[in-house]
Amino acid sequence: MGSSDSILAGIGATVLAVALAVCGFAFCCMPPTTNWLASSMSLGEESPYTHDQLVQLADVTRTYTVDQRSLGDDPVQAVANATLTCAREASAKGSPKADLWNAQAKAVLDESAADASPDVTMEKLAQVSDRYALDSAAMTHLDDCYRAITGVSSWLGMIGVAALLVAILLFVRKQFAALAFMLRVGPVFLVVVLGILGLWAVIDFNGLFAVFHSFFFEDGTWTFPADSLLISMYPLTFWQGMAGVWAAGAIGLGVLCFVGGCAASWRAKQQAAELAAEAARAAKKSKKGKKNRG
């Protein structure tokens, strides 16, 4: 590799590692991921909602957090409507959760039958207890998450494009050794970083979780009571599972890149052998020409 190609390969390996992490995060944002983890982790035992209702609400709030436009012109009302529908079902006579709804919460639901503003009713219900509905603080946090995701997604997308462009440039220039370096070192660098974070998570997941959130949210805006609806939908085990999906997705794609790097390394060895053979033929031809002239 020339010096310029070495620099390009180093840059490519770095942006590839970041791009793989971004792809892992993209797996976390997919609807099936939330549904699967919520089905496995959502806390329905002591919640006034059934397990299935918590999963349903987790799906709706995921959409609100990641892709609000798909909820229509007023995504807040869509979340409120889904919450109130589940609330009326859970508090209805004969429901397995009916005993967990107090008279005040049921009165709010009864009085709101003709209310044209579901978000107002949801807030009133949350004021009785945030076990029953998402209060303004919870909705604000979801809005903060949405802004964080949409705000960095374009920049992260550009990192992925940069990694792809560097790989294409090296391939077109037939710099297979540099391409092999990029495709193998990038995933290794990612695995090292994930290994450090994984060890941190094993030792103190709450601490890692807090540090991660401190980069995106103000202190006090992302903590909620353990029995609140938001935490019942998304308990700590949910986020531990999400971290696992993130790591597995990033590493899985990294393995594919590493295999591609091995293929590029094999091609680089072939290329070196071809150049060596060509140089040997040229030297032999030159030696023969000098002998004939002599």
Tab-separated table of C-alpha atoms in Angstrom:
chain	number	residue	atom	x	y	z
A	1	MET	CA	0.000	0.000	0.000
A	2	GLY	CA	1.134	3.527	-0.759
A	3	SER	CA	0.962	6.176	1.944
A	4	SER	CA	-2.186	7.721	0.481
A	5	ASP	CA	-3.861	4.324	0.276
A	6	SER	CA	-2.811	3.542	3.850
A	7	ILE	CA	-4.402	6.766	5.056
A	8	LEU	CA	-7.534	6.051	3.034
A	9	ALA	CA	-7.694	2.505	4.417
A	10	GLY	CA	-7.363	3.838	7.987
A	11	ILE	CA	-10.137	6.354	7.427
A	12	GLY	CA	-12.234	3.655	5.802
A	13	ALA	CA	-11.750	1.264	8.736
A	14	THR	CA	-12.821	3.972	11.201
A	15	VAL	CA	-15.949	5.034	9.326
A	16	LEU	CA	-16.797	1.371	8.690
A	17	ALA	CA	-16.723	0.659	12.434
A	18	VAL	CA	-19.084	3.587	13.042
A	19	ALA	CA	-21.312	2.548	10.115
A	20	LEU	CA	-21.625	-0.977	11.544
A	21	ALA	CA	-22.651	0.487	14.904
A	22	VAL	CA	-25.240	2.613	13.086
A	23	CYS	CA	-26.604	-0.453	11.310
A	24	GLY	CA	-26.886	-2.232	14.645
A	25	PHE	CA	-28.904	0.693	15.974
A	26	ALA	CA	-31.129	0.513	12.880
A	27	PHE	CA	-32.032	-3.056	13.850
A	28	CYS	CA	-33.118	-1.705	17.250
A	29	CYS	CA	-35.474	0.803	15.606
A	30	MET	CA	-37.349	-1.822	13.587
A	31	PRO	CA	-40.940	-2.570	14.713
A	32	PRO	CA	-40.403	-6.349	15.085
A	33	THR	CA	-37.554	-5.726	17.523
A	34	THR	CA	-39.703	-3.655	19.886
A	35	ASN	CA	-42.607	-6.081	19.591
A	36	TRP	CA	-40.417	-9.087	20.324
A	37	LEU	CA	-38.628	-7.497	23.277
A	38	ALA	CA	-41.826	-5.998	24.705
A	39	SER	CA	-43.531	-9.388	24.429
A	40	SER	CA	-40.654	-10.915	26.345
A	41	MET	CA	-39.844	-8.161	28.843
A	42	SER	CA	-42.856	-5.875	29.469
A	43	LEU	CA	-44.031	-5.997	33.063
A	44	GLY	CA	-47.682	-6.944	33.224
A	45	GLU	CA	-47.903	-8.582	36.650
A	46	GLU	CA	-48.572	-5.479	38.759
A	47	SER	CA	-49.562	-3.088	35.969
A	48	PRO	CA	-53.198	-2.050	35.541
A	49	TYR	CA	-52.801	-3.191	31.937
A	50	THR	CA	-52.549	-6.743	30.651
A	51	HIS	CA	-49.341	-7.991	29.092
A	52	ASP	CA	-50.827	-7.860	25.587
A	53	GLN	CA	-52.016	-4.295	26.124
A	54	LEU	CA	-48.540	-3.232	27.266
A	55	VAL	CA	-47.071	-4.763	24.121
A	56	GLN	CA	-49.654	-2.941	22.006
A	57	LEU	CA	-48.845	0.382	23.675
A	58	ALA	CA	-45.110	-0.279	23.371
A	59	ASP	CA	-45.564	-0.687	19.611
A	60	VAL	CA	-47.469	2.594	19.371
A	61	THR	CA	-44.975	4.559	21.425
A	62	ARG	CA	-42.076	3.067	19.405
A	63	THR	CA	-43.720	4.416	16.268
A	64	TYR	CA	-44.192	7.786	17.958
A	65	THR	CA	-40.527	7.834	18.928
A	66	VAL	CA	-39.066	6.672	15.606
A	67	ASP	CA	-41.538	7.544	12.862
A	68	GLN	CA	-44.240	9.945	14.035
A	69	ARG	CA	-45.442	10.672	10.496
A	70	SER	CA	-46.828	7.156	10.137
A	71	LEU	CA	-49.299	7.923	12.961
A	72	GLY	CA	-51.070	10.583	10.891
A	73	ASP	CA	-51.437	14.332	11.204
A	74	ASP	CA	-51.582	14.316	15.008
A	75	PRO	CA	-49.341	11.588	16.469
A	76	VAL	CA	-49.982	12.741	20.050
A	77	GLN	CA	-53.692	12.056	19.632
A	78	ALA	CA	-52.868	8.662	18.112
A	79	VAL	CA	-50.889	7.673	21.221
A	80	ALA	CA	-53.623	9.066	23.471
A	81	ASN	CA	-56.353	7.212	21.585
A	82	ALA	CA	-54.458	3.921	21.847
A	83	THR	CA	-53.850	4.476	25.565
A	84	LEU	CA	-57.478	5.324	26.322
A	85	THR	CA	-58.757	2.370	24.293
A	86	CYS	CA	-56.567	0.017	26.314
A	87	ALA	CA	-57.505	1.841	29.538
A	88	ARG	CA	-61.239	1.361	28.963
A	89	GLU	CA	-60.723	-2.308	28.137
A	90	ALA	CA	-58.478	-2.900	31.159
A	91	SER	CA	-60.809	-1.104	33.610
A	92	ALA	CA	-64.030	-2.646	32.293
A	93	LYS	CA	-66.032	-4.989	34.480
A	94	GLY	CA	-64.839	-8.539	33.991
A	95	SER	CA	-61.343	-7.526	32.950
A	96	PRO	CA	-58.564	-9.390	34.814
A	97	LYS	CA	-57.098	-5.975	35.649
A	98	ALA	CA	-60.326	-4.218	36.683
A	99	ASP	CA	-59.469	-4.337	40.402
A	100	LEU	CA	-56.292	-2.317	39.799
A	101	TRP	CA	-58.248	0.704	38.553
A	102	ASN	CA	-59.375	2.999	41.337
A	103	ALA	CA	-62.631	4.952	41.357
A	104	GLN	CA	-60.935	8.235	40.408
A	105	ALA	CA	-59.311	6.733	37.311
A	106	LYS	CA	-62.595	5.147	36.234
A	107	ALA	CA	-64.363	8.477	36.773
A	108	VAL	CA	-61.890	10.210	34.444
A	109	LEU	CA	-62.584	7.623	31.764
A	110	ASP	CA	-66.368	7.883	32.243
A	111	GLU	CA	-66.322	11.684	32.106
A	112	SER	CA	-64.206	11.692	28.953
A	113	ALA	CA	-66.597	9.602	26.879
A	114	ALA	CA	-67.594	12.652	24.827
A	115	ASP	CA	-64.273	14.523	25.166
A	116	ALA	CA	-62.854	15.538	21.772
A	117	SER	CA	-59.312	15.818	23.119
A	118	PRO	CA	-57.887	12.391	23.960
A	119	ASP	CA	-54.536	13.919	24.957
A	120	VAL	CA	-56.276	16.024	27.636
A	121	THR	CA	-58.013	12.940	28.995
A	122	MET	CA	-54.750	11.001	28.970
A	123	GLU	CA	-53.078	13.764	30.994
A	124	LYS	CA	-55.955	13.776	33.501
A	125	LEU	CA	-55.659	10.018	33.812
A	126	ALA	CA	-51.906	10.319	34.331
A	127	GLN	CA	-52.500	12.884	37.060
A	128	VAL	CA	-54.426	10.222	38.983
A	129	SER	CA	-51.361	7.998	38.592
A	130	ASP	CA	-48.697	7.596	35.922
A	131	ARG	CA	-49.401	3.883	36.168
A	132	TYR	CA	-52.518	4.537	34.112
A	133	ALA	CA	-51.230	6.782	31.324
A	134	LEU	CA	-48.267	8.650	29.906
A	135	ASP	CA	-48.031	12.040	31.572
A	136	SER	CA	-46.593	15.201	30.017
A	137	ALA	CA	-43.096	14.345	31.282
A	138	ALA	CA	-43.217	10.939	29.592
A	139	MET	CA	-44.490	12.423	26.321
A	140	THR	CA	-41.797	15.101	26.456
A	141	HIS	CA	-39.174	12.401	26.857
A	142	LEU	CA	-40.562	10.546	23.851
A	143	ASP	CA	-40.384	13.810	21.887
A	144	ASP	CA	-36.761	14.221	22.994
A	145	CYS	CA	-36.023	10.695	21.779
A	146	TYR	CA	-37.650	11.439	18.432
A	147	ARG	CA	-35.607	14.613	17.994
A	148	ALA	CA	-32.408	12.806	18.960
A	149	ILE	CA	-33.017	9.972	16.507
A	150	THR	CA	-34.068	12.168	13.591
A	151	GLY	CA	-31.403	14.752	14.387
A	152	VAL	CA	-28.477	12.356	14.155
A	153	SER	CA	-29.863	9.974	11.542
A	154	SER	CA	-28.787	12.129	8.585
A	155	TRP	CA	-25.252	12.458	9.952
A	156	LEU	CA	-25.057	8.757	10.673
A	157	GLY	CA	-26.370	8.026	7.196
A	158	MET	CA	-23.566	10.104	5.716
A	159	ILE	CA	-21.034	8.058	7.676
A	160	GLY	CA	-22.436	4.902	6.107
A	161	VAL	CA	-22.243	6.452	2.643
A	162	ALA	CA	-18.653	7.537	3.336
A	163	ALA	CA	-17.673	3.973	4.265
A	164	LEU	CA	-19.276	2.652	1.091
A	165	LEU	CA	-17.556	5.273	-1.097
A	166	VAL	CA	-14.133	4.524	0.373
A	167	ALA	CA	-14.632	0.792	-0.232
A	168	ILE	CA	-15.747	1.406	-3.822
A	169	LEU	CA	-12.818	3.757	-4.458
A	170	LEU	CA	-10.295	1.228	-3.196
A	171	PHE	CA	-11.918	-1.539	-5.238
A	172	VAL	CA	-11.995	0.511	-8.447
A	173	ARG	CA	-8.342	1.459	-7.965
A	174	LYS	CA	-7.593	-2.228	-7.366
A	175	GLN	CA	-6.018	-1.441	-4.008
A	176	PHE	CA	-7.043	-4.798	-2.607
A	177	ALA	CA	-4.562	-4.761	0.269
A	178	ALA	CA	-5.939	-1.429	1.486
A	179	LEU	CA	-9.499	-2.702	1.023
A	180	ALA	CA	-8.659	-5.843	3.014
A	181	PHE	CA	-7.262	-3.685	5.822
A	182	MET	CA	-10.411	-1.567	5.907
A	183	LEU	CA	-12.835	-4.508	5.858
A	184	ARG	CA	-10.993	-6.469	8.535
A	185	VAL	CA	-9.698	-3.800	10.896
A	186	GLY	CA	-13.022	-1.884	10.971
A	187	PRO	CA	-15.016	-4.806	12.420
A	188	VAL	CA	-12.183	-5.728	14.811
A	189	PHE	CA	-12.105	-2.153	16.120
A	190	LEU	CA	-15.883	-2.287	16.612
A	191	VAL	CA	-15.685	-5.597	18.482
A	192	VAL	CA	-13.017	-4.195	20.803
A	193	VAL	CA	-15.180	-1.162	21.628
A	194	LEU	CA	-18.278	-3.322	22.090
A	195	GLY	CA	-16.277	-5.679	24.282
A	196	ILE	CA	-15.299	-2.809	26.574
A	197	LEU	CA	-18.892	-1.546	26.693
A	198	GLY	CA	-20.149	-5.083	27.244
A	199	LEU	CA	-17.819	-5.544	30.209
A	200	TRP	CA	-19.040	-2.224	31.599
A	201	ALA	CA	-22.640	-3.363	31.135
A	202	VAL	CA	-21.993	-6.609	33.001
A	203	ILE	CA	-20.386	-4.738	35.890
A	204	ASP	CA	-22.764	-1.749	35.998
A	205	PHE	CA	-25.486	-1.639	33.352
A	206	ASN	CA	-27.315	1.169	35.163
A	207	GLY	CA	-24.178	3.291	35.091
A	208	LEU	CA	-23.651	2.687	31.374
A	209	PHE	CA	-27.317	3.415	30.744
A	210	ALA	CA	-27.048	6.700	32.624
A	211	VAL	CA	-23.900	7.800	30.792
A	212	PHE	CA	-25.463	6.949	27.428
A	213	HIS	CA	-28.558	9.003	28.231
A	214	SER	CA	-26.490	11.929	29.512
A	215	PHE	CA	-25.190	12.495	25.978
A	216	PHE	CA	-28.685	13.096	24.612
A	217	PHE	CA	-30.964	14.182	27.465
A	218	GLU	CA	-30.907	16.600	30.358
A	219	ASP	CA	-30.631	15.168	33.856
A	220	GLY	CA	-33.988	14.362	35.393
A	221	THR	CA	-35.870	14.182	32.077
A	222	TRP	CA	-35.426	10.457	31.450
A	223	THR	CA	-36.044	8.858	34.859
A	224	PHE	CA	-39.533	7.681	35.848
A	225	PRO	CA	-41.153	5.722	38.711
A	226	ALA	CA	-40.625	1.985	38.498
A	227	ASP	CA	-44.396	1.339	38.332
A	228	SER	CA	-45.149	4.018	35.707
A	229	LEU	CA	-46.720	2.998	32.419
A	230	LEU	CA	-43.586	3.951	30.484
A	231	ILE	CA	-41.365	1.704	32.604
A	232	SER	CA	-43.935	-1.087	32.576
A	233	MET	CA	-43.712	-1.027	28.776
A	234	TYR	CA	-39.946	-0.593	28.702
A	235	PRO	CA	-38.335	-2.046	31.864
A	236	LEU	CA	-34.578	-2.262	32.307
A	237	THR	CA	-34.558	-5.814	30.932
A	238	PHE	CA	-36.092	-4.445	27.714
A	239	TRP	CA	-33.106	-2.125	27.254
A	240	GLN	CA	-30.669	-4.883	28.112
A	241	GLY	CA	-32.272	-6.922	25.351
A	242	MET	CA	-32.096	-3.924	23.019
A	243	ALA	CA	-28.376	-3.577	23.745
A	244	GLY	CA	-27.976	-7.242	22.831
A	245	VAL	CA	-29.803	-6.727	19.533
A	246	TRP	CA	-27.646	-3.682	18.806
A	247	ALA	CA	-24.426	-5.599	19.436
A	248	ALA	CA	-25.561	-8.732	17.589
A	249	GLY	CA	-26.671	-6.763	14.528
A	250	ALA	CA	-23.447	-4.751	14.361
A	251	ILE	CA	-21.210	-7.782	14.918
A	252	GLY	CA	-23.171	-9.912	12.437
A	253	LEU	CA	-22.649	-7.360	9.686
A	254	GLY	CA	-19.051	-6.954	10.842
A	255	VAL	CA	-18.454	-10.668	10.295
A	256	LEU	CA	-19.683	-10.319	6.708
A	257	CYS	CA	-17.325	-7.372	6.190
A	258	PHE	CA	-14.448	-9.355	7.694
A	259	VAL	CA	-15.141	-12.229	5.281
A	260	GLY	CA	-15.114	-9.699	2.451
A	261	GLY	CA	-11.792	-8.440	3.800
A	262	CYS	CA	-10.370	-11.963	3.694
A	263	ALA	CA	-11.485	-12.247	0.063
A	264	ALA	CA	-9.833	-8.907	-0.694
A	265	SER	CA	-6.645	-10.094	1.056
A	266	TRP	CA	-6.610	-13.231	-1.117
A	267	ARG	CA	-7.033	-11.052	-4.208
A	268	ALA	CA	-4.229	-8.771	-2.989
A	269	LYS	CA	-1.886	-11.783	-2.723
A	270	GLN	CA	-2.859	-12.842	-6.241
A	271	GLN	CA	-2.231	-9.314	-7.451
A	272	ALA	CA	1.191	-9.237	-5.762
A	273	ALA	CA	2.086	-12.599	-7.308
A	274	GLU	CA	1.012	-11.385	-10.754
A	275	LEU	CA	3.094	-8.222	-10.388
A	276	ALA	CA	6.081	-10.236	-9.193
A	277	ALA	CA	5.771	-12.617	-12.142
A	278	GLU	CA	5.438	-9.717	-14.556
A	279	ALA	CA	8.495	-8.037	-13.034
A	280	ALA	CA	10.451	-11.304	-13.346
A	281	ARG	CA	9.475	-11.650	-16.994
A	282	ALA	CA	10.462	-8.059	-17.676
A	283	ALA	CA	13.823	-8.559	-15.967
A	284	LYS	CA	14.450	-11.768	-17.882
A	285	LYS	CA	13.542	-10.105	-21.168
A	286	SER	CA	15.822	-7.157	-20.404
A	287	LYS	CA	18.690	-9.487	-19.491
A	288	LYS	CA	18.181	-11.458	-22.697
A	289	GLY	CA	18.151	-8.242	-24.779
A	290	LYS	CA	21.451	-7.121	-23.250
A	291	LYS	CA	22.982	-10.547	-23.948
A	292	ASN	CA	21.924	-10.434	-27.606
A	293	ARG	CA	23.397	-6.955	-28.003
A	294	GLY	CA	26.612	-8.118	-26.456
